[in-house]
Coordinates of C-alpha atoms in Angstrom, one line a residue:
M1 CA 36.4 50.4 -16.8
S2 CA 39.1 48.0 -17.8
N3 CA 41.5 49.0 -20.7
E4 CA 40.8 45.6 -22.2
N5 CA 37.8 44.7 -24.4
T6 CA 36.7 41.6 -22.6
V7 CA 34.7 40.4 -25.6
T8 CA 37.5 40.2 -28.1
G9 CA 40.7 40.7 -26.2
A10 CA 41.6 43.6 -28.6
P11 CA 43.0 46.8 -27.0
A12 CA 40.2 49.1 -26.1
G13 CA 40.0 52.1 -28.4
S14 CA 41.9 50.5 -31.4
E15 CA 40.9 52.6 -34.4
N16 CA 42.9 50.9 -37.1
P17 CA 41.2 47.6 -38.1
A18 CA 44.5 46.3 -39.6
D19 CA 46.2 46.8 -36.2
A20 CA 43.5 44.9 -34.5
A21 CA 43.6 42.1 -37.0
S22 CA 47.4 41.8 -36.7
S23 CA 47.0 40.8 -33.0
Y24 CA 45.4 37.5 -34.0
P25 CA 47.2 34.5 -35.2
E26 CA 46.6 33.5 -38.9
R27 CA 45.2 30.2 -38.0
T28 CA 42.7 30.2 -35.2
T29 CA 40.4 27.4 -34.0
A30 CA 37.6 29.1 -35.9
R31 CA 39.6 28.8 -39.1
A32 CA 40.5 25.2 -38.5
V33 CA 36.8 24.4 -38.0
L34 CA 35.9 26.2 -41.2
E35 CA 38.8 24.6 -43.1
T36 CA 37.3 21.2 -42.2
L37 CA 33.8 22.1 -43.4
R38 CA 35.2 23.5 -46.7
G39 CA 37.1 20.3 -47.3
Y40 CA 33.8 18.4 -47.3
G41 CA 32.4 20.8 -50.0
I42 CA 30.5 23.2 -47.8
D43 CA 30.7 26.6 -49.5
T44 CA 27.7 28.4 -47.9
V45 CA 26.9 29.1 -44.2
F46 CA 23.9 30.9 -42.7
G47 CA 23.7 33.2 -39.7
I48 CA 23.9 36.7 -38.4
P49 CA 27.3 38.0 -37.3
G50 CA 27.6 38.9 -33.6
T51 CA 30.1 40.3 -31.2
H52 CA 31.2 36.9 -30.0
S53 CA 31.2 35.1 -33.4
L54 CA 33.4 37.4 -35.4
E55 CA 36.3 35.0 -35.6
F56 CA 34.1 32.6 -37.5
Y57 CA 33.8 35.3 -40.2
R58 CA 37.4 36.3 -40.5
P59 CA 38.5 33.4 -42.8
L60 CA 35.4 33.0 -44.9
R61 CA 36.4 35.0 -47.9
E62 CA 39.8 33.3 -48.2
L63 CA 38.3 29.9 -47.8
G64 CA 35.7 30.6 -50.5
I65 CA 32.7 30.2 -48.1
R66 CA 29.7 32.5 -48.7
P67 CA 28.0 33.8 -45.6
I68 CA 24.2 34.4 -46.0
T69 CA 23.0 36.9 -43.5
T70 CA 19.3 36.4 -42.8
R71 CA 17.1 38.8 -40.8
H72 CA 16.5 36.3 -38.0
E73 CA 18.5 33.3 -36.8
Q74 CA 15.4 31.2 -37.2
G75 CA 15.5 32.1 -40.9
A76 CA 19.1 31.1 -41.0
S77 CA 18.5 27.6 -39.7
Y78 CA 15.5 27.1 -42.0
G79 CA 17.5 28.4 -44.9
A80 CA 20.3 26.0 -44.1
D81 CA 17.8 23.2 -44.1
G82 CA 16.5 24.1 -47.6
W83 CA 20.1 24.5 -48.9
S84 CA 21.0 21.1 -47.4
Q85 CA 18.2 19.2 -49.0
V86 CA 18.9 20.6 -52.5
R87 CA 22.8 20.5 -52.2
G88 CA 23.0 17.1 -50.5
L89 CA 25.4 18.4 -47.8
P90 CA 24.7 19.3 -44.2
G91 CA 23.5 22.9 -43.7
V92 CA 25.7 25.0 -41.5
V93 CA 24.5 27.7 -39.2
I94 CA 26.8 30.1 -37.4
T95 CA 25.3 32.0 -34.5
T96 CA 26.5 34.3 -31.8
S97 CA 26.2 33.2 -28.2
G98 CA 23.0 33.3 -26.1
P99 CA 20.0 34.7 -28.0
G100 CA 21.5 34.1 -31.4
L101 CA 21.9 30.4 -30.7
L102 CA 18.5 30.0 -29.1
N103 CA 16.8 31.8 -31.9
S104 CA 18.1 29.2 -34.3
L105 CA 16.7 26.2 -32.5
S106 CA 13.4 25.9 -34.3
G107 CA 15.3 25.1 -37.4
A108 CA 17.5 22.6 -35.5
A109 CA 14.4 21.0 -34.1
T110 CA 13.0 20.7 -37.6
A111 CA 16.2 19.0 -38.8
Y112 CA 16.0 16.6 -35.9
A113 CA 12.3 15.7 -36.4
E114 CA 12.8 15.3 -40.2
S115 CA 16.1 13.4 -39.9
R116 CA 18.2 15.9 -41.8
P117 CA 21.9 16.8 -41.4
M118 CA 22.8 20.2 -39.9
I119 CA 25.8 21.6 -38.0
L120 CA 25.4 24.6 -35.6
L121 CA 28.5 26.5 -34.5
S122 CA 28.4 29.0 -31.7
P123 CA 30.9 30.6 -29.3
G124 CA 30.5 30.1 -25.6
R125 CA 31.8 31.6 -22.4
P126 CA 35.6 31.4 -21.9
V127 CA 37.0 28.4 -20.2
G128 CA 36.4 28.6 -16.5
H129 CA 33.5 31.0 -16.8
D130 CA 30.8 28.3 -17.1
F131 CA 27.8 28.8 -14.9
R132 CA 29.1 32.2 -13.5
D133 CA 26.1 34.3 -12.9
I134 CA 27.9 37.6 -13.3
G135 CA 25.8 39.4 -16.0
S136 CA 28.2 39.0 -18.9
L137 CA 27.0 39.7 -22.4
H138 CA 24.5 37.1 -23.8
E139 CA 24.8 35.2 -20.5
T140 CA 23.0 31.9 -20.7
K141 CA 22.9 29.4 -17.9
N142 CA 23.9 26.3 -19.9
P143 CA 23.4 26.8 -23.7
S144 CA 24.9 23.5 -24.7
A145 CA 22.6 21.6 -22.4
A146 CA 19.6 23.5 -23.8
V147 CA 20.6 22.7 -27.3
N148 CA 21.4 19.1 -26.4
A149 CA 17.7 18.6 -25.4
I150 CA 16.8 19.3 -29.1
V151 CA 19.6 18.1 -31.4
G152 CA 21.3 14.8 -31.8
V153 CA 24.5 15.9 -30.0
S154 CA 25.6 19.2 -28.4
R155 CA 29.0 19.5 -26.9
R156 CA 31.1 22.3 -25.4
V157 CA 34.6 21.5 -26.7
T158 CA 37.8 22.1 -25.0
S159 CA 40.2 22.4 -28.0
A160 CA 40.4 22.9 -31.7
A161 CA 41.2 19.3 -32.2
E162 CA 38.0 18.2 -30.4
A163 CA 35.9 20.6 -32.6
V164 CA 37.5 19.3 -35.8
T165 CA 37.0 15.7 -34.7
M166 CA 33.3 16.4 -34.0
I167 CA 32.9 17.6 -37.6
H168 CA 34.6 14.5 -39.1
D169 CA 32.5 12.2 -36.9
A170 CA 29.4 14.1 -37.8
M171 CA 30.0 13.7 -41.5
R172 CA 30.5 10.0 -41.1
D173 CA 27.4 9.7 -38.9
F174 CA 25.4 11.6 -41.5
A175 CA 26.4 9.0 -44.1
H176 CA 25.9 5.9 -42.0
S177 CA 23.2 6.6 -39.5
R178 CA 20.0 8.5 -39.2
P179 CA 21.1 12.1 -39.8
R180 CA 20.4 14.4 -36.9
P181 CA 21.7 18.0 -36.3
I182 CA 24.8 18.5 -34.1
H183 CA 25.9 21.6 -32.2
I184 CA 29.5 22.6 -31.4
E185 CA 30.0 25.3 -28.7
I186 CA 33.5 26.7 -28.7
P187 CA 34.6 28.7 -25.7
L188 CA 35.5 32.2 -26.8
D189 CA 39.1 32.0 -25.7
I190 CA 39.6 28.7 -27.6
L191 CA 37.8 30.0 -30.7
E192 CA 40.2 32.9 -31.0
A193 CA 43.3 31.1 -30.0
P194 CA 45.9 29.4 -32.3
A195 CA 44.6 26.1 -33.5
D196 CA 46.2 23.1 -31.9
V197 CA 45.8 20.9 -35.0
P198 CA 47.9 20.7 -38.2
E199 CA 46.3 21.5 -41.5
S200 CA 46.4 17.8 -42.4
A201 CA 44.0 17.1 -39.6
T202 CA 41.3 19.2 -41.2
A203 CA 41.4 17.4 -44.5
P204 CA 38.3 15.4 -45.3
R205 CA 38.3 11.7 -44.3
P206 CA 36.9 8.8 -46.4
L207 CA 33.3 8.2 -45.4
G208 CA 33.2 4.5 -46.4
E209 CA 30.7 2.6 -48.4
P210 CA 27.0 2.3 -47.4
A211 CA 26.3 -0.6 -45.0
P212 CA 24.6 -3.6 -46.6
A213 CA 22.2 -5.8 -44.7
P214 CA 23.0 -9.3 -43.5
E215 CA 22.5 -11.8 -46.3
A216 CA 20.1 -13.9 -44.2
D217 CA 17.8 -10.9 -43.7
V218 CA 18.0 -10.0 -47.4
A219 CA 17.1 -13.6 -48.3
A220 CA 14.1 -13.5 -46.0
A221 CA 12.9 -10.3 -47.5
V222 CA 13.3 -11.6 -51.1
E223 CA 11.3 -14.7 -50.1
A224 CA 8.5 -12.6 -48.7
L225 CA 8.4 -10.3 -51.7
A226 CA 8.6 -13.0 -54.3
A227 CA 5.8 -14.9 -52.6
S228 CA 3.5 -11.9 -52.7
E229 CA 1.0 -11.2 -55.5
R230 CA 0.2 -7.6 -54.7
P231 CA 3.2 -6.0 -53.1
V232 CA 3.4 -2.3 -52.3
I233 CA 6.3 0.0 -51.4
L234 CA 6.2 2.7 -48.8
A235 CA 9.2 5.0 -49.3
G236 CA 10.3 7.4 -46.7
G237 CA 13.1 9.9 -46.5
G238 CA 15.6 7.1 -45.8
S239 CA 14.8 5.6 -49.2
L240 CA 16.3 8.5 -51.2
A241 CA 19.8 7.2 -50.9
A242 CA 18.8 4.3 -53.1
G243 CA 18.4 6.6 -56.0
S244 CA 17.2 5.1 -59.3
H245 CA 17.5 1.6 -57.8
L246 CA 14.2 2.1 -56.0
L247 CA 12.4 2.6 -59.3
E248 CA 14.1 -0.5 -60.7
L249 CA 12.8 -2.5 -57.7
A250 CA 9.3 -1.1 -58.1
E251 CA 9.2 -2.1 -61.7
L252 CA 10.7 -5.5 -61.1
L253 CA 8.0 -6.2 -58.5
E254 CA 5.3 -4.3 -60.3
A255 CA 4.8 -2.7 -56.9
P256 CA 3.0 0.7 -56.6
V257 CA 5.0 3.2 -54.6
I258 CA 3.5 5.6 -52.1
T259 CA 5.8 7.9 -50.1
T260 CA 5.9 10.0 -47.0
T261 CA 6.3 13.8 -47.6
N262 CA 10.0 13.5 -46.9
G263 CA 10.2 10.7 -49.5
K264 CA 8.2 12.6 -52.1
G265 CA 9.8 12.2 -55.5
A266 CA 11.6 9.0 -54.5
I267 CA 10.3 7.8 -57.9
P268 CA 9.0 10.3 -60.4
E269 CA 5.5 11.1 -59.4
K270 CA 4.2 11.0 -62.9
H271 CA 5.4 7.4 -63.3
R272 CA 2.7 4.7 -63.7
L273 CA 3.6 3.1 -60.4
S274 CA 3.6 6.3 -58.3
L275 CA 0.8 7.0 -55.9
G276 CA 2.4 10.2 -54.7
A277 CA 2.8 11.3 -51.1
D278 CA -0.8 11.0 -49.9
L279 CA -0.4 8.7 -46.8
R280 CA -2.9 11.0 -45.0
L281 CA -5.8 9.9 -47.2
S282 CA -8.2 7.2 -46.1
T283 CA -8.2 5.9 -49.7
A284 CA -4.5 5.3 -49.4
H285 CA -5.0 3.5 -46.1
E286 CA -7.6 1.2 -47.7
F287 CA -5.3 0.5 -50.7
L288 CA -2.4 -0.4 -48.5
R289 CA -4.5 -2.7 -46.3
S290 CA -5.6 -4.6 -49.5
R291 CA -2.0 -5.5 -50.4
D292 CA -0.5 -8.8 -49.5
A293 CA 3.0 -7.5 -48.7
L294 CA 4.3 -4.1 -47.6
L295 CA 7.9 -3.1 -48.1
V296 CA 8.7 0.0 -46.0
I297 CA 12.0 1.6 -46.8
G298 CA 13.5 4.3 -44.6
S299 CA 10.4 5.5 -42.8
K300 CA 9.2 5.6 -39.2
V301 CA 5.6 5.4 -40.5
G302 CA 4.9 8.5 -38.3
E303 CA 1.6 9.6 -37.0
A304 CA 1.9 13.0 -38.6
E305 CA 2.0 11.2 -42.0
L306 CA -0.9 8.8 -41.4
W307 CA -3.3 11.2 -39.7
G308 CA -4.5 8.3 -37.6
G309 CA -4.9 5.7 -40.4
D310 CA -4.1 2.0 -40.3
I311 CA -2.0 0.6 -43.1
T312 CA -1.4 -3.0 -41.9
P313 CA -1.5 -5.2 -45.0
Q314 CA -2.9 -8.6 -45.5
G315 CA 0.5 -10.2 -45.7
P316 CA 4.0 -9.6 -44.3
V317 CA 5.6 -6.3 -43.5
V318 CA 9.2 -6.0 -44.6
R319 CA 11.1 -3.0 -43.2
V320 CA 14.4 -1.6 -44.4
D321 CA 16.1 1.0 -42.2
I322 CA 19.5 2.3 -41.4
M323 CA 18.5 2.2 -37.7
R324 CA 17.1 -1.0 -36.2
D325 CA 15.0 0.8 -33.6
Q326 CA 13.1 2.6 -36.3
M327 CA 12.0 -0.7 -37.8
L328 CA 10.1 -1.4 -34.6
C329 CA 8.4 2.0 -34.6
N330 CA 4.6 2.3 -35.2
L331 CA 4.3 -0.8 -37.5
T332 CA 5.6 -4.2 -36.4
P333 CA 7.7 -5.9 -39.1
D334 CA 7.7 -9.5 -40.0
V335 CA 11.1 -9.2 -41.7
E336 CA 13.7 -6.7 -40.5
V337 CA 16.4 -5.7 -43.0
P338 CA 18.9 -3.4 -41.2
G339 CA 21.2 -1.4 -43.5
N340 CA 21.6 1.7 -45.7
S341 CA 19.0 1.7 -48.5
A342 CA 21.8 2.7 -50.9
A343 CA 23.2 -0.8 -50.4
V344 CA 20.1 -2.8 -49.4
V345 CA 17.8 -2.0 -52.4
P346 CA 20.5 -3.2 -54.8
Q347 CA 20.8 -6.3 -52.6
L348 CA 17.0 -6.9 -52.9
L349 CA 17.2 -6.4 -56.7
A350 CA 20.0 -8.9 -57.0
G351 CA 18.2 -11.4 -54.9
L352 CA 15.0 -11.1 -56.8
R353 CA 16.7 -11.2 -60.2
A354 CA 18.7 -14.3 -59.2
R355 CA 15.5 -16.0 -58.1
A356 CA 13.7 -15.0 -61.3
G357 CA 16.6 -16.3 -63.3
A358 CA 16.5 -19.6 -61.4
A359 CA 12.7 -19.8 -62.0
G360 CA 13.2 -19.1 -65.7
S361 CA 15.6 -22.1 -65.9
G362 CA 13.0 -24.4 -64.4
D363 CA 14.9 -24.7 -61.1
A364 CA 12.5 -23.0 -58.8
A365 CA 8.9 -23.4 -57.7
G366 CA 6.6 -21.1 -59.7
S367 CA 8.5 -21.5 -63.0
G368 CA 7.4 -23.0 -66.2
D369 CA 3.7 -23.0 -66.9
V370 CA 2.9 -20.9 -63.8
A371 CA 5.1 -18.0 -65.0
D372 CA 3.8 -18.4 -68.6
S373 CA 0.1 -18.6 -67.9
G374 CA -0.3 -15.0 -66.8
D375 CA -3.1 -16.2 -64.4
V376 CA -1.1 -16.3 -61.2
A377 CA -1.2 -12.7 -60.1
G378 CA -4.5 -11.9 -58.4
S379 CA -6.0 -15.3 -59.3
G380 CA -6.3 -16.4 -55.7
E381 CA -5.3 -19.9 -56.8
A382 CA -1.5 -19.7 -56.4
G383 CA -1.5 -21.2 -52.9
D384 CA 2.1 -21.4 -51.8
V385 CA 3.6 -20.9 -55.3
A386 CA 5.8 -17.8 -55.4
V387 CA 5.0 -15.3 -58.1
E388 CA 8.4 -14.5 -59.5
P389 CA 9.0 -10.9 -60.7
S390 CA 9.1 -11.9 -64.3
A391 CA 5.6 -13.3 -64.1
R392 CA 3.9 -10.3 -62.6
T393 CA 1.2 -8.3 -64.3
A394 CA 1.4 -4.6 -64.3
P395 CA -1.2 -3.2 -61.9
D396 CA -3.8 -0.8 -63.2
L397 CA -3.8 2.0 -60.6
R398 CA -6.0 4.5 -62.4
E399 CA -9.0 3.7 -60.2
V400 CA -7.1 4.1 -56.9
F401 CA -5.2 7.2 -58.2
D402 CA -8.5 8.8 -59.2
A403 CA -10.1 8.0 -55.9
M404 CA -7.1 9.5 -54.0
D405 CA -7.2 12.5 -56.2
E406 CA -10.9 13.0 -55.6
E407 CA -10.5 12.6 -51.8
G408 CA -7.8 15.2 -51.9
R409 CA -10.1 17.6 -53.6
T410 CA -12.9 16.9 -51.2
W411 CA -10.7 17.9 -48.2
A412 CA -10.1 21.4 -49.6
P413 CA -11.6 22.1 -53.0
E414 CA -10.3 25.7 -53.2
L415 CA -6.8 24.8 -52.2
A416 CA -6.8 21.9 -54.7
A417 CA -7.9 24.2 -57.4
L418 CA -5.3 26.9 -56.8
N419 CA -2.5 24.3 -56.5
E420 CA -3.5 22.8 -59.8
T421 CA -3.6 26.2 -61.4
I422 CA -0.1 27.0 -60.1
M423 CA 1.3 23.5 -61.0
D424 CA 0.1 23.9 -64.6
V425 CA 2.2 27.1 -64.9
V426 CA 5.5 26.4 -63.1
P427 CA 8.2 24.5 -65.0
D428 CA 8.6 20.7 -64.4
D429 CA 11.9 21.1 -62.6
T430 CA 10.6 23.6 -60.1
I431 CA 11.5 23.4 -56.4
L432 CA 8.4 24.2 -54.3
A433 CA 8.9 25.4 -50.7
G434 CA 5.9 25.0 -48.4
D435 CA 5.1 25.5 -44.8
S436 CA 2.8 24.2 -42.1
S437 CA 0.0 25.9 -44.1
Q438 CA -3.2 24.3 -45.3
V439 CA -2.2 25.2 -48.8
T440 CA 0.8 22.9 -48.5
Y441 CA -0.4 19.9 -46.6
M442 CA -3.9 19.9 -48.1
G443 CA -2.8 21.0 -51.5
S444 CA 0.8 20.9 -52.6
T445 CA 1.6 17.5 -51.1
T446 CA -1.1 16.0 -53.3
F447 CA -1.2 18.2 -56.5
F448 CA 2.5 19.0 -57.0
R449 CA 3.9 16.0 -58.8
A450 CA 7.6 15.9 -57.9
P451 CA 9.9 14.7 -60.6
V452 CA 12.9 14.1 -58.3
P453 CA 13.5 14.1 -54.5
H454 CA 13.7 17.3 -52.5
S455 CA 11.5 19.1 -55.0
L456 CA 9.0 19.9 -52.2
L457 CA 10.6 21.5 -49.2
Y458 CA 8.4 20.7 -46.2
M459 CA 8.5 19.4 -42.6
G460 CA 5.5 17.3 -41.9
T461 CA 6.6 16.1 -38.5
Y462 CA 7.8 19.2 -36.9
A463 CA 5.2 21.2 -38.8
T464 CA 6.5 24.7 -38.1
L465 CA 5.3 28.1 -39.4
G466 CA 7.8 30.4 -41.0
Y467 CA 9.8 27.7 -42.8
G468 CA 8.8 28.1 -46.4
L469 CA 10.4 31.5 -47.4
P470 CA 13.8 31.0 -45.8
A471 CA 13.9 27.4 -47.1
A472 CA 13.1 28.7 -50.6
I473 CA 16.0 31.1 -50.2
G474 CA 18.4 28.3 -49.2
A475 CA 17.2 26.1 -52.1
K476 CA 17.7 28.9 -54.7
L477 CA 21.2 29.5 -53.4
A478 CA 21.9 25.8 -53.7
A479 CA 20.4 25.4 -57.2
P480 CA 20.3 28.9 -58.9
E481 CA 19.7 27.2 -62.3
R482 CA 16.3 25.7 -61.1
P483 CA 13.1 27.7 -60.7
V484 CA 12.1 28.0 -57.0
V485 CA 8.7 29.0 -55.8
C486 CA 7.5 29.6 -52.3
L487 CA 3.8 28.9 -51.7
V488 CA 2.5 29.5 -48.2
G489 CA -0.4 30.9 -46.2
D490 CA -0.5 34.4 -44.8
G491 CA -0.1 33.3 -41.2
A492 CA 3.0 31.3 -42.1
L493 CA 4.5 34.1 -44.1
M494 CA 4.2 36.6 -41.3
F495 CA 6.5 34.4 -39.2
S496 CA 9.4 35.1 -41.6
V497 CA 8.3 38.0 -43.8
Q498 CA 11.5 39.8 -43.0
E499 CA 13.3 37.3 -45.1
V500 CA 11.8 39.0 -48.2
M501 CA 14.6 41.5 -47.6
T502 CA 17.2 38.8 -47.6
A503 CA 16.0 37.5 -50.9
V504 CA 16.0 41.0 -52.4
E505 CA 19.4 41.7 -51.1
L506 CA 20.7 38.5 -52.6
G507 CA 19.1 39.3 -56.0
L508 CA 17.2 36.1 -56.1
D509 CA 14.6 35.4 -58.8
L510 CA 12.1 34.1 -56.3
P511 CA 8.3 34.2 -56.6
V512 CA 6.6 34.1 -53.2
I513 CA 2.8 33.2 -53.4
C514 CA 0.9 34.3 -50.3
V515 CA -2.5 32.6 -50.0
D516 CA -4.5 34.8 -47.6
N517 CA -7.4 33.2 -45.7
G518 CA -7.4 35.9 -43.1
G519 CA -5.4 34.3 -40.4
Y520 CA -4.9 30.8 -39.0
G521 CA -7.5 28.9 -41.0
E522 CA -6.8 25.4 -39.7
I523 CA -7.0 26.5 -36.0
R524 CA -10.1 28.4 -36.8
Q525 CA -11.7 25.2 -38.2
N526 CA -10.4 23.2 -35.3
M527 CA -12.2 25.6 -32.9
V528 CA -15.4 25.3 -34.9
D529 CA -15.2 21.5 -34.9
R530 CA -15.0 21.6 -31.1
S531 CA -17.8 24.0 -30.7
I532 CA -15.5 26.8 -29.7
Q533 CA -16.3 30.3 -30.9
P534 CA -13.2 31.2 -33.0
L535 CA -10.8 33.3 -30.9
G536 CA -7.4 34.7 -31.7
V537 CA -7.3 33.3 -35.2
D538 CA -8.7 36.1 -37.4
L539 CA -5.7 38.3 -38.1
A540 CA -5.5 41.9 -39.5
Q541 CA -3.6 41.8 -42.8
P542 CA -1.1 44.3 -44.2
D543 CA -1.3 45.6 -47.7
W544 CA 0.7 42.8 -49.0
V545 CA 1.5 44.4 -52.4
R546 CA 2.8 47.6 -50.8
L547 CA 4.7 45.6 -48.1
A548 CA 6.5 43.7 -50.9
E549 CA 7.3 46.9 -52.7
G550 CA 8.6 48.4 -49.4
F551 CA 11.2 45.6 -49.3
G552 CA 12.2 46.3 -52.9
A553 CA 10.3 43.3 -54.3
T554 CA 7.6 43.3 -56.9
G555 CA 4.1 43.1 -55.5
L556 CA 1.4 41.4 -57.6
P557 CA -2.2 41.1 -56.6
A558 CA -4.1 38.1 -57.9
T559 CA -7.6 36.5 -57.9
M560 CA -8.4 32.9 -58.7
D561 CA -9.4 34.1 -62.2
T562 CA -6.0 35.8 -62.8
L563 CA -3.8 33.5 -60.8
A564 CA -2.3 31.6 -63.7
D565 CA -1.3 34.8 -65.6
T566 CA 0.0 36.4 -62.4
V567 CA 2.2 33.4 -61.5
R568 CA 3.6 33.5 -65.1
T569 CA 4.4 37.2 -64.6
A570 CA 6.1 36.4 -61.3
L571 CA 8.2 33.6 -62.9
E572 CA 9.3 36.1 -65.7
T573 CA 10.0 38.9 -63.2
K574 CA 13.7 39.5 -62.4
G575 CA 14.3 39.6 -58.7
T576 CA 11.9 38.7 -55.8
S577 CA 8.2 39.0 -56.3
L578 CA 5.2 38.5 -54.0
V579 CA 1.9 37.3 -55.4
H580 CA -1.0 38.0 -53.0
L581 CA -4.1 35.8 -53.4
K582 CA -7.0 36.3 -51.1
I583 CA -9.4 33.4 -50.8

């Protein structure tokens, strides 16, 4: 064998770690990359150290970056996604080459489908070793091409400067475009070599202000909304950048707000104008079709949200989106307003208030007696007279809200009941992590009233199993002061149950509630609906309480009668706990 360790370049048989470390320059490409990330405020990374990724780990302590070692790279990428949503920065995943990188891709695909920022870093074969089928460690034909088929951009860089530039560009793109994950593959010899960039090049760059919409498009949108009597707002994940301005707009228009699951909490869900995140319900579809204007902010109006429903209103569709092509997706707009909702929603507010001010001074149609009569909204006699925001009557949404609530219960009565029991117990500022489990998409999306955005961690488009637990871990790391609860089904939890050990190791106060219906309940029902005798969906179950205790967590059995008290106990328990509820 060679006297050289071909993986690291260190002398074979070196026994003194200090001697081995001294053979490396103080500032490698790996360090330059991590310096750049740290400059943007990223202080946590997720992954599992590997033979080829060691140089990424060398500078972490000195830079003040905490590495979170999950028990599977899939858990690392899901954890990074949960951390990202709560912290408001891109999640960062560090993997080793080959299997480590490929194991992380379900989380990357989730970030892509849900439009969330993520940065994956991985080592690659040394320069000149591309496509060499020689049986090297973790050999993969073309990893960057494989990842590129899933993420926004994947690139095998040729220098530290190129890697650093990719991070700067990604941070700007995350701020000004639809966020999508990126992957940077750094050849091993470049990763470990002296960085070819000065420290000044790794400093964070100004990201610039949110892009406003063209004034003509804003004016057209204001005209359409002011002329409506019964407007409604559909808020997607892209609306969250607007912050409190969205609620101001809803109140000015007296427009009910319904959200996608990614937009859940865009306005507080206990607000009088909130209709929650129940786009899947036929009652919601009927309500939206009854409105005379629909303002869609930051949503592709996806099939996975609508469950096949039609929400075309009786009047114009106004769509606001940071990406013009998204405004043409699934629901044709009458008015297109391209721009960042952080800038566009204030533009709409300003335009509507200016119009209302002009109306109040008697300078615009719809002022004077029309505004004072209180008979315009819903009268059917307004004709072409615009109903200015100041003249609008607050809608009474109790009937539609009750109908949606009842339909949600009808879909899955037991899941509705257990969700309501849990929500009555958990604190108002709880972050709830779900999964592609029936208990989430037929329960939590409806009966968990989110006070702020990113309170429900979910991925309705990619709809993956195994997401909830590692996402909850990421969220708890990002916001240790807030209660975090993971509520998932047994099938979903088995995809990532090893991450209970991660939560225990980190000392996280994290209740995990496992709703056990004996396997893959949705698929079982799908088979029955298609007259297929259920096959492969009824799963043998572990002793969940003893399994939790084997990990060092607290195991708590529960029934529907004891669920409330058991969840209270879990919330008061120090460390990680697992509540097992068989239904």
